[in-house]
Every structure is written in C-alpha cells, then in structure tokens.
Amino acid sequence: MNNPTQHFVISIPITKADRQIAQQFAQEQSSTKKAKQVYLNTLAVLVMSHYLQMLDVPTDLQASYSWNVLGRLSADVADLNLPGRGHLECRPILKGEDTCDFPQEVWTDRIGYVVVEFNETYKQGNLLGFVPEVSRTTLPISQLQPLDMLLIALHSSQPVVQLSQWLENIFTAGWQSVEDILGTKGNSPVLVFADILPTKVELANFDRIKDFITQLYTSQANSHLCDQTAIPDSDPSTALIHLLQTTQDEEIRWKAAELLWEIDPDNPGGGVRRAIDLGMHFGNNAVALMVAILPKPDQRIAILMKVDPLGSHPHLPAGLQLIGLDTVGNSFFTVQARRRDNYIQFKFTADPGDRFNLRVALGDASITQSFIV
C-alpha cells in the first residue's frame, strides 16, 4: 500500500475484552454482512478510545451513537463521544486496503474522522491518520493527515451547548446576553400581528400594551387548541407570563415571549436568550446567532434559532442558510436569507436529552454548533 502517512502510524493493542464487546454487538445483527460491519466499527471505536485515554483526553463510550443498540441497527456509525467536544468518527479498514468508506450518514455531526487499520487477527489497531471533514463516500488513505492534526482539532473544537444548563444560568463560553451582542436589535420582536404591533415609542403607552395582550388572549380563545381563558387583571408582564404557562398554541407562546422581551427583557418568566458573534467565520458578512428557549408546561422545551446581521449591516447576505441537523446528519429544517432579509429564524420543540446540530452557511464558509437539550 502506497501510503505517505505510514510513518505517522500508531499501533494500539486490542484486548480480549475488546473483541468480546465487538462480538456481542455483532451478534445482535440480522445478517453476516451487518455483523462484520458492527464488529469492525466497534473495534475501531475502542482502539481510538484507548489512544485518547493514553493522552488524558476524556471519552464516553455510553454517549456514543455506536454504543446505542438502535444506532448500530439503523446506521453504519463508528463514533466516539468526547464530552464537551462532540463525536469523533472512527472508520475501520482491513490491511491492504488503500481507500476508506465514509457513509453519507456520518458526514455531519462529527468533529473529525480517523482511520483504523486491522489485520486478520484483530489483536492490534493501526491509527493511519485523520481528516477534519468528508464530503464523499470514499477517500484514498494517501490523503489522510497526520494524527497530530487530530490533536490540534480537538484543542480547537467547540463544546456542545447544553441548553438545560441555561435555565440554571450556566453558559458556554462565547454565548453572551442578547443586548451585548445585538444591542437594541435583540429586542425587536417578530410577531404575526405586525400591522398592529406597537412601536417602541408606543410601547410606553400602557393602554396599547394592554390592547395587544388582549388580542393574544382573544387569539388563544379562538384557537382549537385551548379553551376560553380570561385575561388576568394584573400588570402586563404577569399577564404575558400567565399566557406562556397556559397556552398550547406555539405561535401565541412565542408572540407572548417576544412582547415580554420587549417590555421586560430581564424577566425570568420569558425563558432564556443568548447570542454569539459568528463574524469571524464569514468575513465582512458580520452575523450573530441568537438562541432562545422556553420551558413548556409538558416539560418539553420550545426553541427559537435566529440569525441577525451585526453592526451597520441592515440585512443578511443573500443565500445565507440556517440549517438544523439531526444526530445522523439529516436536515430537519433549512431557512435561506433572501435579498433584504433582516433576519432568518426557525422555531421547534424538543424533549430533554435531545441532540441536534445547527449549521450557518454562506458559500464555502460554514460553522456547525452542537446542542443538547
């Protein structure tokens, strides 16, 4: 095999216990071909785990998709979870092969890819090299980078954002208050009732605020999702929080939250919002990502993902995309900015423990952030 990275190869012993785990996972499969795939994938993950543990890099096999029985059955995955960093894909090959397969389902939600070579005895795994990303199903081994590049990638990889911790006022580095990142832009609500939305000047008028809240309660009463609900005889913030806690209509929930952010942005009843500056990834196209979460009465979490222009830019660059990806890389939403759009956003609901990735892309530039609810 003509492999210019051969001198970077690191060999890791495979124990009998490792082979027993791989055999156990393989026996769960319904075909000989799938069993062989799972056997090799499992050994590749274990070899990489041993190597990283030697370097004092924490790993979590149980949180890896490849350690989930449904993940093994439904996909060709060989990932290793690195807490606070993400998932590292460990692709196996057999001695003598000069290419490695990368199924499309592992092209996203990975902080990088390593290739592990085995001989027929499966008593040793050879770490051949690393690539930070893939976009094709087959890659020549000759194109692998040295393993040193993996350590650099691990050092620079972004931690997984744990949204549940936001409710405890624990935030990942880089995520700041909306006002610090967006200034007054962050308090500009996006409401369906735009034709009757009070301006910032008019919001000072208590009666106009009450009128708008009345319309929200009227909309809830007319919704087939809920019964007639009386408007609380209280201040606007209390009325909006009551609506947030009782409505089953997601649009009404977000309208109430957005108005609460406008008139009382620090009220804890309005959920949690944070923003991060993405400018360094898109050159002169300065943009920020804003994420808001709202706990729901059924214990689920309502989530808003929004991209805004920064600085003096009034509009987003045309073609900029906001993409939501599930744990195997399938897109569950894509929103694209048009000319003169001053934001793009998407709202959805998730369960505690759900994982997803968010990608912001413009041309060849992109950044992907991993989240866990």
mmCIF file of C-alpha atoms in Angstrom:
data_model
loop_
_atom_site.group_PDB
_atom_site.id
_atom_site.type_symbol
_atom_site.label_atom_id
_atom_site.label_comp_id
_atom_site.label_asym_id
_atom_site.label_seq_id
_atom_site.Cartn_x
_atom_site.Cartn_y
_atom_site.Cartn_z
ATOM 1 C CA MET A 1 0.000 0.000 0.000
ATOM 2 C CA ASN A 2 1.459 3.333 -1.046
ATOM 3 C CA ASN A 3 0.702 5.457 1.994
ATOM 4 C CA PRO A 4 2.768 8.605 2.604
ATOM 5 C CA THR A 5 1.293 8.868 6.105
ATOM 6 C CA GLN A 6 2.706 5.453 7.062
ATOM 7 C CA HIS A 7 5.417 6.917 9.276
ATOM 8 C CA PHE A 8 2.705 8.550 11.421
ATOM 9 C CA VAL A 9 1.017 5.222 12.163
ATOM 10 C CA ILE A 10 0.411 4.469 15.849
ATOM 11 C CA SER A 11 -0.391 0.904 16.898
ATOM 12 C CA ILE A 12 -2.748 0.202 19.796
ATOM 13 C CA PRO A 13 -3.201 -3.317 21.303
ATOM 14 C CA ILE A 14 -6.705 -4.808 21.203
ATOM 15 C CA THR A 15 -7.593 -6.816 24.303
ATOM 16 C CA LYS A 16 -9.670 -9.963 24.547
ATOM 17 C CA ALA A 17 -12.317 -7.911 26.373
ATOM 18 C CA ASP A 18 -12.446 -5.508 23.406
ATOM 19 C CA ARG A 19 -13.062 -8.376 20.990
ATOM 20 C CA GLN A 20 -15.769 -9.784 23.255
ATOM 21 C CA ILE A 21 -17.627 -6.455 23.250
ATOM 22 C CA ALA A 22 -17.358 -6.261 19.464
ATOM 23 C CA GLN A 23 -18.606 -9.847 19.136
ATOM 24 C CA GLN A 24 -21.538 -9.136 21.449
ATOM 25 C CA PHE A 25 -22.611 -6.149 19.346
ATOM 26 C CA ALA A 26 -22.134 -8.146 16.132
ATOM 27 C CA GLN A 27 -24.384 -10.974 17.335
ATOM 28 C CA GLU A 28 -27.276 -8.506 17.636
ATOM 29 C CA GLN A 29 -27.330 -8.039 13.863
ATOM 30 C CA SER A 30 -29.587 -9.829 11.382
ATOM 31 C CA SER A 31 -27.054 -10.549 8.628
ATOM 32 C CA THR A 32 -23.451 -11.662 8.364
ATOM 33 C CA LYS A 33 -22.506 -8.516 6.429
ATOM 34 C CA LYS A 34 -24.018 -6.203 9.051
ATOM 35 C CA ALA A 35 -22.406 -8.223 11.859
ATOM 36 C CA LYS A 36 -18.950 -7.810 10.277
ATOM 37 C CA GLN A 37 -19.558 -4.071 9.862
ATOM 38 C CA VAL A 38 -20.543 -3.642 13.516
ATOM 39 C CA TYR A 39 -17.629 -5.817 14.691
ATOM 40 C CA LEU A 40 -15.071 -3.649 12.863
ATOM 41 C CA ASN A 41 -16.779 -0.383 13.820
ATOM 42 C CA THR A 42 -16.775 -1.357 17.496
ATOM 43 C CA LEU A 43 -13.107 -2.296 17.489
ATOM 44 C CA ALA A 44 -12.200 0.965 15.728
ATOM 45 C CA VAL A 45 -14.022 2.967 18.399
ATOM 46 C CA LEU A 46 -12.353 1.012 21.219
ATOM 47 C CA VAL A 47 -8.887 1.452 19.703
ATOM 48 C CA MET A 48 -9.418 5.206 19.433
ATOM 49 C CA SER A 49 -10.788 5.362 22.968
ATOM 50 C CA HIS A 50 -7.677 3.607 24.320
ATOM 51 C CA TYR A 51 -5.411 6.009 22.408
ATOM 52 C CA LEU A 52 -7.171 9.138 23.659
ATOM 53 C CA GLN A 53 -7.209 7.852 27.226
ATOM 54 C CA MET A 54 -3.426 7.481 26.968
ATOM 55 C CA LEU A 55 -3.365 11.195 26.128
ATOM 56 C CA ASP A 56 -5.712 12.027 29.044
ATOM 57 C CA VAL A 57 -8.474 13.060 26.626
ATOM 58 C CA PRO A 58 -11.835 12.084 28.222
ATOM 59 C CA THR A 59 -14.110 9.764 26.227
ATOM 60 C CA ASP A 60 -17.635 8.495 26.864
ATOM 61 C CA LEU A 61 -18.499 5.247 25.096
ATOM 62 C CA GLN A 62 -22.019 5.132 26.538
ATOM 63 C CA ALA A 63 -22.883 8.504 24.984
ATOM 64 C CA SER A 64 -21.652 7.409 21.545
ATOM 65 C CA TYR A 65 -24.224 6.603 18.848
ATOM 66 C CA SER A 66 -22.243 3.419 18.085
ATOM 67 C CA TRP A 67 -22.899 2.218 21.656
ATOM 68 C CA ASN A 68 -26.664 2.561 21.204
ATOM 69 C CA VAL A 69 -28.363 -0.621 20.053
ATOM 70 C CA LEU A 70 -30.735 1.274 17.731
ATOM 71 C CA GLY A 71 -27.861 3.326 16.342
ATOM 72 C CA ARG A 72 -25.979 0.146 15.429
ATOM 73 C CA LEU A 73 -29.055 -1.441 13.848
ATOM 74 C CA SER A 74 -30.136 1.539 11.768
ATOM 75 C CA ALA A 75 -26.874 3.112 10.638
ATOM 76 C CA ASP A 76 -23.234 2.467 9.790
ATOM 77 C CA VAL A 77 -21.749 4.532 12.624
ATOM 78 C CA ALA A 78 -18.428 4.248 14.434
ATOM 79 C CA ASP A 79 -18.380 7.383 16.531
ATOM 80 C CA LEU A 80 -16.705 8.059 19.874
ATOM 81 C CA ASN A 81 -18.190 10.749 22.101
ATOM 82 C CA LEU A 82 -15.718 13.216 23.564
ATOM 83 C CA PRO A 83 -17.535 15.062 26.390
ATOM 84 C CA GLY A 84 -17.734 18.786 25.787
ATOM 85 C CA ARG A 85 -16.345 18.424 22.255
ATOM 86 C CA GLY A 86 -18.609 16.219 20.148
ATOM 87 C CA HIS A 87 -18.381 12.964 18.205
ATOM 88 C CA LEU A 88 -15.220 11.639 16.537
ATOM 89 C CA GLU A 89 -15.840 9.115 13.747
ATOM 90 C CA CYS A 90 -13.503 6.075 13.737
ATOM 91 C CA ARG A 91 -13.636 4.340 10.355
ATOM 92 C CA PRO A 92 -12.167 0.820 10.026
ATOM 93 C CA ILE A 93 -10.301 -0.706 7.089
ATOM 94 C CA LEU A 94 -8.534 -4.035 6.604
ATOM 95 C CA LYS A 95 -4.818 -4.397 5.949
ATOM 96 C CA GLY A 96 -4.047 -3.960 2.261
ATOM 97 C CA GLU A 97 -6.968 -1.641 1.501
ATOM 98 C CA ASP A 98 -5.967 1.754 0.131
ATOM 99 C CA THR A 99 -9.323 3.530 0.452
ATOM 100 C CA CYS A 100 -11.773 4.045 3.323
ATOM 101 C CA ASP A 101 -15.571 4.254 3.142
ATOM 102 C CA PHE A 102 -17.433 7.177 4.706
ATOM 103 C CA PRO A 103 -21.219 6.624 4.543
ATOM 104 C CA GLN A 104 -23.166 9.825 3.997
ATOM 105 C CA GLU A 105 -24.879 9.481 7.374
ATOM 106 C CA VAL A 106 -21.595 10.374 9.123
ATOM 107 C CA TRP A 107 -20.713 13.437 7.035
ATOM 108 C CA THR A 108 -22.134 15.779 9.659
ATOM 109 C CA ASP A 109 -22.242 15.971 13.458
ATOM 110 C CA ARG A 110 -18.577 14.992 13.665
ATOM 111 C CA ILE A 111 -15.567 16.913 14.937
ATOM 112 C CA GLY A 112 -13.310 14.802 12.724
ATOM 113 C CA TYR A 113 -12.541 11.374 11.278
ATOM 114 C CA VAL A 114 -9.778 8.846 11.975
ATOM 115 C CA VAL A 115 -8.988 5.673 10.043
ATOM 116 C CA VAL A 116 -8.077 2.476 11.930
ATOM 117 C CA GLU A 117 -6.472 -0.485 10.137
ATOM 118 C CA PHE A 118 -6.832 -4.133 11.233
ATOM 119 C CA ASN A 119 -5.204 -7.390 10.155
ATOM 120 C CA GLU A 120 -6.865 -10.795 10.253
ATOM 121 C CA THR A 121 -6.005 -11.450 13.936
ATOM 122 C CA TYR A 122 -7.697 -8.293 15.315
ATOM 123 C CA LYS A 123 -5.101 -8.056 18.077
ATOM 124 C CA GLN A 124 -3.864 -4.612 17.094
ATOM 125 C CA GLY A 125 -5.302 -1.483 15.547
ATOM 126 C CA ASN A 126 -3.163 0.895 13.493
ATOM 127 C CA LEU A 127 -4.162 4.564 13.546
ATOM 128 C CA LEU A 128 -3.380 5.664 9.997
ATOM 129 C CA GLY A 129 -4.408 9.306 10.065
ATOM 130 C CA PHE A 130 -7.080 11.963 10.326
ATOM 131 C CA VAL A 131 -9.274 14.259 8.241
ATOM 132 C CA PRO A 132 -11.364 17.108 9.704
ATOM 133 C CA GLU A 133 -14.335 16.618 7.351
ATOM 134 C CA VAL A 134 -15.563 14.472 4.462
ATOM 135 C CA SER A 135 -17.984 15.047 1.605
ATOM 136 C CA ARG A 136 -17.642 11.835 -0.413
ATOM 137 C CA THR A 137 -18.193 8.165 0.256
ATOM 138 C CA THR A 138 -14.627 7.008 -0.490
ATOM 139 C CA LEU A 139 -11.324 8.602 0.478
ATOM 140 C CA PRO A 140 -7.826 7.388 -0.501
ATOM 141 C CA ILE A 141 -5.665 6.606 2.517
ATOM 142 C CA SER A 142 -2.920 8.687 0.916
ATOM 143 C CA GLN A 143 -4.994 11.813 1.585
ATOM 144 C CA LEU A 144 -5.097 11.367 5.361
ATOM 145 C CA GLN A 145 -3.465 13.990 7.552
ATOM 146 C CA PRO A 146 -1.071 13.120 10.408
ATOM 147 C CA LEU A 147 -2.618 12.316 13.780
ATOM 148 C CA ASP A 148 -1.020 15.492 15.121
ATOM 149 C CA MET A 149 -3.737 17.358 13.249
ATOM 150 C CA LEU A 150 -6.357 15.491 15.274
ATOM 151 C CA LEU A 151 -4.901 16.854 18.500
ATOM 152 C CA ILE A 152 -4.988 20.367 17.049
ATOM 153 C CA ALA A 153 -8.617 19.844 16.011
ATOM 154 C CA LEU A 154 -9.543 18.569 19.457
ATOM 155 C CA HIS A 155 -7.936 21.581 21.054
ATOM 156 C CA SER A 156 -9.932 23.963 18.860
ATOM 157 C CA SER A 157 -13.263 22.096 18.694
ATOM 158 C CA GLN A 158 -16.277 23.863 20.105
ATOM 159 C CA PRO A 159 -18.000 22.374 23.159
ATOM 160 C CA VAL A 160 -21.549 21.058 22.961
ATOM 161 C CA VAL A 161 -24.012 23.686 24.145
ATOM 162 C CA GLN A 162 -26.164 22.237 26.937
ATOM 163 C CA LEU A 163 -29.394 24.205 26.779
ATOM 164 C CA SER A 164 -30.764 22.780 30.032
ATOM 165 C CA GLN A 165 -27.888 24.465 31.856
ATOM 166 C CA TRP A 166 -29.071 27.840 30.566
ATOM 167 C CA LEU A 167 -32.054 27.509 32.867
ATOM 168 C CA GLU A 168 -29.524 27.388 35.742
ATOM 169 C CA ASN A 169 -27.622 30.432 34.415
ATOM 170 C CA ILE A 170 -24.693 28.292 33.231
ATOM 171 C CA PHE A 171 -23.498 29.312 29.772
ATOM 172 C CA THR A 172 -20.846 28.049 27.376
ATOM 173 C CA ALA A 173 -18.028 30.493 26.613
ATOM 174 C CA GLY A 174 -18.858 32.893 23.803
ATOM 175 C CA TRP A 175 -22.601 32.949 24.438
ATOM 176 C CA GLN A 176 -23.458 36.403 25.766
ATOM 177 C CA SER A 177 -26.574 38.380 26.547
ATOM 178 C CA VAL A 178 -28.598 39.387 23.511
ATOM 179 C CA GLU A 179 -28.106 43.053 24.362
ATOM 180 C CA ASP A 180 -24.306 42.669 24.476
ATOM 181 C CA ILE A 181 -24.198 41.087 21.012
ATOM 182 C CA LEU A 182 -27.138 42.652 19.192
ATOM 183 C CA GLY A 183 -27.849 45.825 21.151
ATOM 184 C CA THR A 184 -31.359 47.105 20.535
ATOM 185 C CA LYS A 185 -31.775 44.719 17.581
ATOM 186 C CA GLY A 186 -32.167 41.892 20.050
ATOM 187 C CA ASN A 187 -35.339 43.385 21.489
ATOM 188 C CA SER A 188 -37.164 43.804 18.197
ATOM 189 C CA PRO A 189 -39.920 41.187 18.284
ATOM 190 C CA VAL A 190 -41.067 39.327 15.184
ATOM 191 C CA LEU A 191 -44.825 38.974 15.520
ATOM 192 C CA VAL A 192 -47.569 37.834 13.200
ATOM 193 C CA PHE A 193 -49.650 40.834 14.253
ATOM 194 C CA ALA A 194 -47.118 43.162 12.605
ATOM 195 C CA ASP A 195 -49.790 45.510 11.316
ATOM 196 C CA ILE A 196 -50.969 46.263 14.844
ATOM 197 C CA LEU A 197 -47.666 45.909 16.678
ATOM 198 C CA PRO A 198 -46.906 48.965 18.805
ATOM 199 C CA THR A 199 -43.671 50.776 18.012
ATOM 200 C CA LYS A 200 -41.042 51.243 20.711
ATOM 201 C CA VAL A 201 -42.394 54.724 21.405
ATOM 202 C CA GLU A 202 -45.946 53.462 21.608
ATOM 203 C CA LEU A 203 -44.916 50.635 23.909
ATOM 204 C CA ALA A 204 -44.550 53.266 26.586
ATOM 205 C CA ASN A 205 -48.292 53.641 26.404
ATOM 206 C CA PHE A 206 -49.758 51.213 28.910
ATOM 207 C CA ASP A 207 -53.108 51.056 27.129
ATOM 208 C CA ARG A 208 -51.551 49.970 23.847
ATOM 209 C CA ILE A 209 -49.694 47.180 25.600
ATOM 210 C CA LYS A 210 -52.913 46.021 27.259
ATOM 211 C CA ASP A 211 -54.685 46.088 23.896
ATOM 212 C CA PHE A 212 -52.030 43.892 22.330
ATOM 213 C CA ILE A 213 -52.165 41.420 25.216
ATOM 214 C CA THR A 214 -55.949 41.325 24.891
ATOM 215 C CA GLN A 215 -55.565 40.319 21.260
ATOM 216 C CA LEU A 216 -53.236 37.495 22.258
ATOM 217 C CA TYR A 217 -55.791 36.193 24.757
ATOM 218 C CA THR A 218 -58.544 36.547 22.160
ATOM 219 C CA SER A 219 -56.466 34.540 19.696
ATOM 220 C CA GLN A 220 -55.982 31.849 22.324
ATOM 221 C CA ALA A 221 -59.713 31.705 22.978
ATOM 222 C CA ASN A 222 -60.334 31.276 19.244
ATOM 223 C CA SER A 223 -57.701 28.544 18.923
ATOM 224 C CA HIS A 224 -58.949 24.972 18.693
ATOM 225 C CA LEU A 225 -56.008 24.008 20.941
ATOM 226 C CA CYS A 226 -57.357 25.646 24.043
ATOM 227 C CA ASP A 227 -60.458 26.823 25.875
ATOM 228 C CA GLN A 228 -61.521 30.368 26.655
ATOM 229 C CA THR A 229 -59.046 31.904 29.095
ATOM 230 C CA ALA A 230 -59.832 35.098 30.954
ATOM 231 C CA ILE A 231 -57.269 37.886 30.837
ATOM 232 C CA PRO A 232 -55.667 38.195 34.274
ATOM 233 C CA ASP A 233 -56.424 41.508 35.950
ATOM 234 C CA SER A 234 -52.764 42.317 36.525
ATOM 235 C CA ASP A 235 -49.766 44.092 35.089
ATOM 236 C CA PRO A 236 -48.684 43.258 31.502
ATOM 237 C CA SER A 237 -45.686 41.130 32.489
ATOM 238 C CA THR A 238 -47.798 38.920 34.748
ATOM 239 C CA ALA A 239 -50.459 38.551 32.043
ATOM 240 C CA LEU A 240 -47.859 37.510 29.470
ATOM 241 C CA ILE A 241 -46.212 35.008 31.829
ATOM 242 C CA HIS A 242 -49.631 33.505 32.575
ATOM 243 C CA LEU A 243 -50.154 33.092 28.834
ATOM 244 C CA LEU A 244 -46.737 31.477 28.415
ATOM 245 C CA GLN A 245 -47.556 28.973 31.146
ATOM 246 C CA THR A 246 -51.050 28.043 29.958
ATOM 247 C CA THR A 247 -51.310 28.280 26.171
ATOM 248 C CA GLN A 248 -50.990 25.231 23.953
ATOM 249 C CA ASP A 249 -50.643 27.324 20.810
ATOM 250 C CA GLU A 250 -46.966 27.658 19.887
ATOM 251 C CA GLU A 251 -47.376 30.845 17.848
ATOM 252 C CA ILE A 252 -49.178 32.548 20.710
ATOM 253 C CA ARG A 253 -46.484 31.340 23.113
ATOM 254 C CA TRP A 254 -43.735 32.961 21.031
ATOM 255 C CA LYS A 255 -45.690 36.192 20.486
ATOM 256 C CA ALA A 256 -46.158 36.488 24.240
ATOM 257 C CA ALA A 257 -42.467 35.782 24.851
ATOM 258 C CA GLU A 258 -41.336 38.324 22.249
ATOM 259 C CA LEU A 259 -43.522 41.041 23.731
ATOM 260 C CA LEU A 260 -42.273 40.201 27.229
ATOM 261 C CA TRP A 261 -38.687 40.539 25.958
ATOM 262 C CA GLU A 262 -39.631 43.942 24.602
ATOM 263 C CA ILE A 263 -41.191 45.393 27.749
ATOM 264 C CA ASP A 264 -39.356 43.406 30.460
ATOM 265 C CA PRO A 265 -36.283 41.708 28.914
ATOM 266 C CA ASP A 266 -34.816 40.530 32.231
ATOM 267 C CA ASN A 267 -37.976 38.814 33.461
ATOM 268 C CA PRO A 268 -37.122 35.114 34.104
ATOM 269 C CA GLY A 269 -40.631 34.146 33.021
ATOM 270 C CA GLY A 270 -39.609 34.842 29.421
ATOM 271 C CA GLY A 271 -37.239 31.893 29.221
ATOM 272 C CA VAL A 272 -33.575 32.340 28.400
ATOM 273 C CA ARG A 273 -31.907 34.019 25.411
ATOM 274 C CA ARG A 274 -28.282 34.093 24.419
ATOM 275 C CA ALA A 275 -26.391 35.165 21.294
ATOM 276 C CA ILE A 276 -22.968 34.525 19.792
ATOM 277 C CA ASP A 277 -20.985 36.536 17.247
ATOM 278 C CA LEU A 278 -20.259 34.463 14.107
ATOM 279 C CA GLY A 279 -18.463 37.275 12.298
ATOM 280 C CA MET A 280 -15.051 35.598 12.274
ATOM 281 C CA HIS A 281 -16.438 32.778 10.125
ATOM 282 C CA PHE A 282 -17.975 34.929 7.390
ATOM 283 C CA GLY A 283 -15.503 37.733 6.760
ATOM 284 C CA ASN A 284 -17.203 41.038 6.026
ATOM 285 C CA ASN A 285 -20.658 39.461 6.416
ATOM 286 C CA ALA A 286 -20.982 40.037 10.154
ATOM 287 C CA VAL A 287 -23.819 37.944 11.609
ATOM 288 C CA ALA A 288 -24.897 36.648 15.012
ATOM 289 C CA LEU A 289 -26.803 33.568 16.097
ATOM 290 C CA MET A 290 -29.478 34.059 18.737
ATOM 291 C CA VAL A 291 -31.000 31.083 20.587
ATOM 292 C CA ALA A 292 -33.995 31.322 22.905
ATOM 293 C CA ILE A 293 -35.549 28.551 24.991
ATOM 294 C CA LEU A 294 -38.942 28.465 26.701
ATOM 295 C CA PRO A 295 -39.858 25.675 29.163
ATOM 296 C CA LYS A 296 -43.346 24.354 28.426
ATOM 297 C CA PRO A 297 -45.946 23.013 30.887
ATOM 298 C CA ASP A 298 -45.491 19.480 29.473
ATOM 299 C CA GLN A 299 -41.749 19.547 30.370
ATOM 300 C CA ARG A 300 -40.720 19.945 26.727
ATOM 301 C CA ILE A 301 -38.640 22.912 25.547
ATOM 302 C CA ALA A 302 -39.651 25.406 22.864
ATOM 303 C CA ILE A 303 -36.588 26.581 20.921
ATOM 304 C CA LEU A 304 -36.025 29.576 18.644
ATOM 305 C CA MET A 305 -32.967 29.771 16.368
ATOM 306 C CA LYS A 306 -32.423 33.166 14.729
ATOM 307 C CA VAL A 307 -29.645 34.763 12.660
ATOM 308 C CA ASP A 308 -29.307 38.563 12.657
ATOM 309 C CA PRO A 309 -26.936 40.949 10.888
ATOM 310 C CA LEU A 310 -24.396 42.727 13.071
ATOM 311 C CA GLY A 311 -23.039 46.235 13.234
ATOM 312 C CA SER A 312 -24.103 48.621 10.494
ATOM 313 C CA HIS A 313 -25.354 45.850 8.216
ATOM 314 C CA PRO A 314 -29.157 46.230 7.920
ATOM 315 C CA HIS A 315 -29.679 42.949 6.051
ATOM 316 C CA LEU A 316 -28.308 39.434 5.959
ATOM 317 C CA PRO A 317 -26.215 38.388 2.936
ATOM 318 C CA ALA A 318 -28.464 36.756 0.343
ATOM 319 C CA GLY A 319 -28.075 32.986 0.304
ATOM 320 C CA LEU A 320 -27.015 32.618 3.928
ATOM 321 C CA GLN A 321 -28.561 29.431 5.308
ATOM 322 C CA LEU A 322 -29.681 28.313 8.753
ATOM 323 C CA ILE A 323 -29.841 24.501 8.805
ATOM 324 C CA GLY A 324 -30.978 22.119 11.550
ATOM 325 C CA LEU A 325 -29.466 18.621 11.503
ATOM 326 C CA ASP A 326 -30.373 15.533 13.499
ATOM 327 C CA THR A 327 -27.765 13.249 15.062
ATOM 328 C CA VAL A 328 -27.159 11.295 11.843
ATOM 329 C CA GLY A 329 -26.877 14.396 9.678
ATOM 330 C CA ASN A 330 -30.379 14.564 8.220
ATOM 331 C CA SER A 331 -31.740 18.076 7.810
ATOM 332 C CA PHE A 332 -34.994 18.786 9.647
ATOM 333 C CA PHE A 333 -35.172 22.406 8.552
ATOM 334 C CA THR A 334 -33.417 24.805 6.189
ATOM 335 C CA VAL A 335 -34.062 28.545 6.075
ATOM 336 C CA GLN A 336 -32.315 30.729 3.490
ATOM 337 C CA ALA A 337 -31.959 34.514 3.503
ATOM 338 C CA ARG A 338 -33.266 36.437 0.525
ATOM 339 C CA ARG A 339 -32.251 39.911 -0.567
ATOM 340 C CA ARG A 340 -33.079 42.495 2.082
ATOM 341 C CA ASP A 341 -33.991 39.944 4.787
ATOM 342 C CA ASN A 342 -33.003 41.417 8.144
ATOM 343 C CA TYR A 343 -33.226 38.040 9.911
ATOM 344 C CA ILE A 344 -33.978 34.357 9.360
ATOM 345 C CA GLN A 345 -35.317 32.059 12.057
ATOM 346 C CA PHE A 346 -36.899 28.729 12.876
ATOM 347 C CA LYS A 347 -38.923 27.536 15.878
ATOM 348 C CA PHE A 348 -39.388 23.966 17.071
ATOM 349 C CA THR A 349 -39.992 21.892 20.198
ATOM 350 C CA ALA A 350 -37.627 19.294 21.686
ATOM 351 C CA ASP A 351 -37.523 16.850 24.589
ATOM 352 C CA PRO A 352 -34.929 16.906 27.384
ATOM 353 C CA GLY A 353 -31.904 14.923 26.237
ATOM 354 C CA ASP A 354 -32.499 15.516 22.518
ATOM 355 C CA ARG A 355 -29.382 16.287 20.483
ATOM 356 C CA PHE A 356 -29.163 18.301 17.290
ATOM 357 C CA ASN A 357 -26.750 20.416 15.299
ATOM 358 C CA LEU A 358 -27.167 23.848 13.829
ATOM 359 C CA ARG A 359 -25.231 24.971 10.777
ATOM 360 C CA VAL A 360 -24.925 28.521 9.492
ATOM 361 C CA ALA A 361 -23.511 28.544 5.961
ATOM 362 C CA LEU A 362 -22.684 31.079 3.267
ATOM 363 C CA GLY A 363 -20.981 29.852 0.132
ATOM 364 C CA ASP A 364 -17.943 27.789 1.118
ATOM 365 C CA ALA A 365 -17.903 29.141 4.674
ATOM 366 C CA SER A 366 -19.882 27.447 7.434
ATOM 367 C CA ILE A 367 -19.924 26.792 11.146
ATOM 368 C CA THR A 368 -21.722 23.928 12.899
ATOM 369 C CA GLN A 369 -22.663 24.040 16.566
ATOM 370 C CA SER A 370 -23.839 21.006 18.532
ATOM 371 C CA PHE A 371 -26.631 21.268 21.109
ATOM 372 C CA ILE A 372 -28.179 19.004 23.708
ATOM 373 C CA VAL A 373 -31.497 19.948 25.285
#
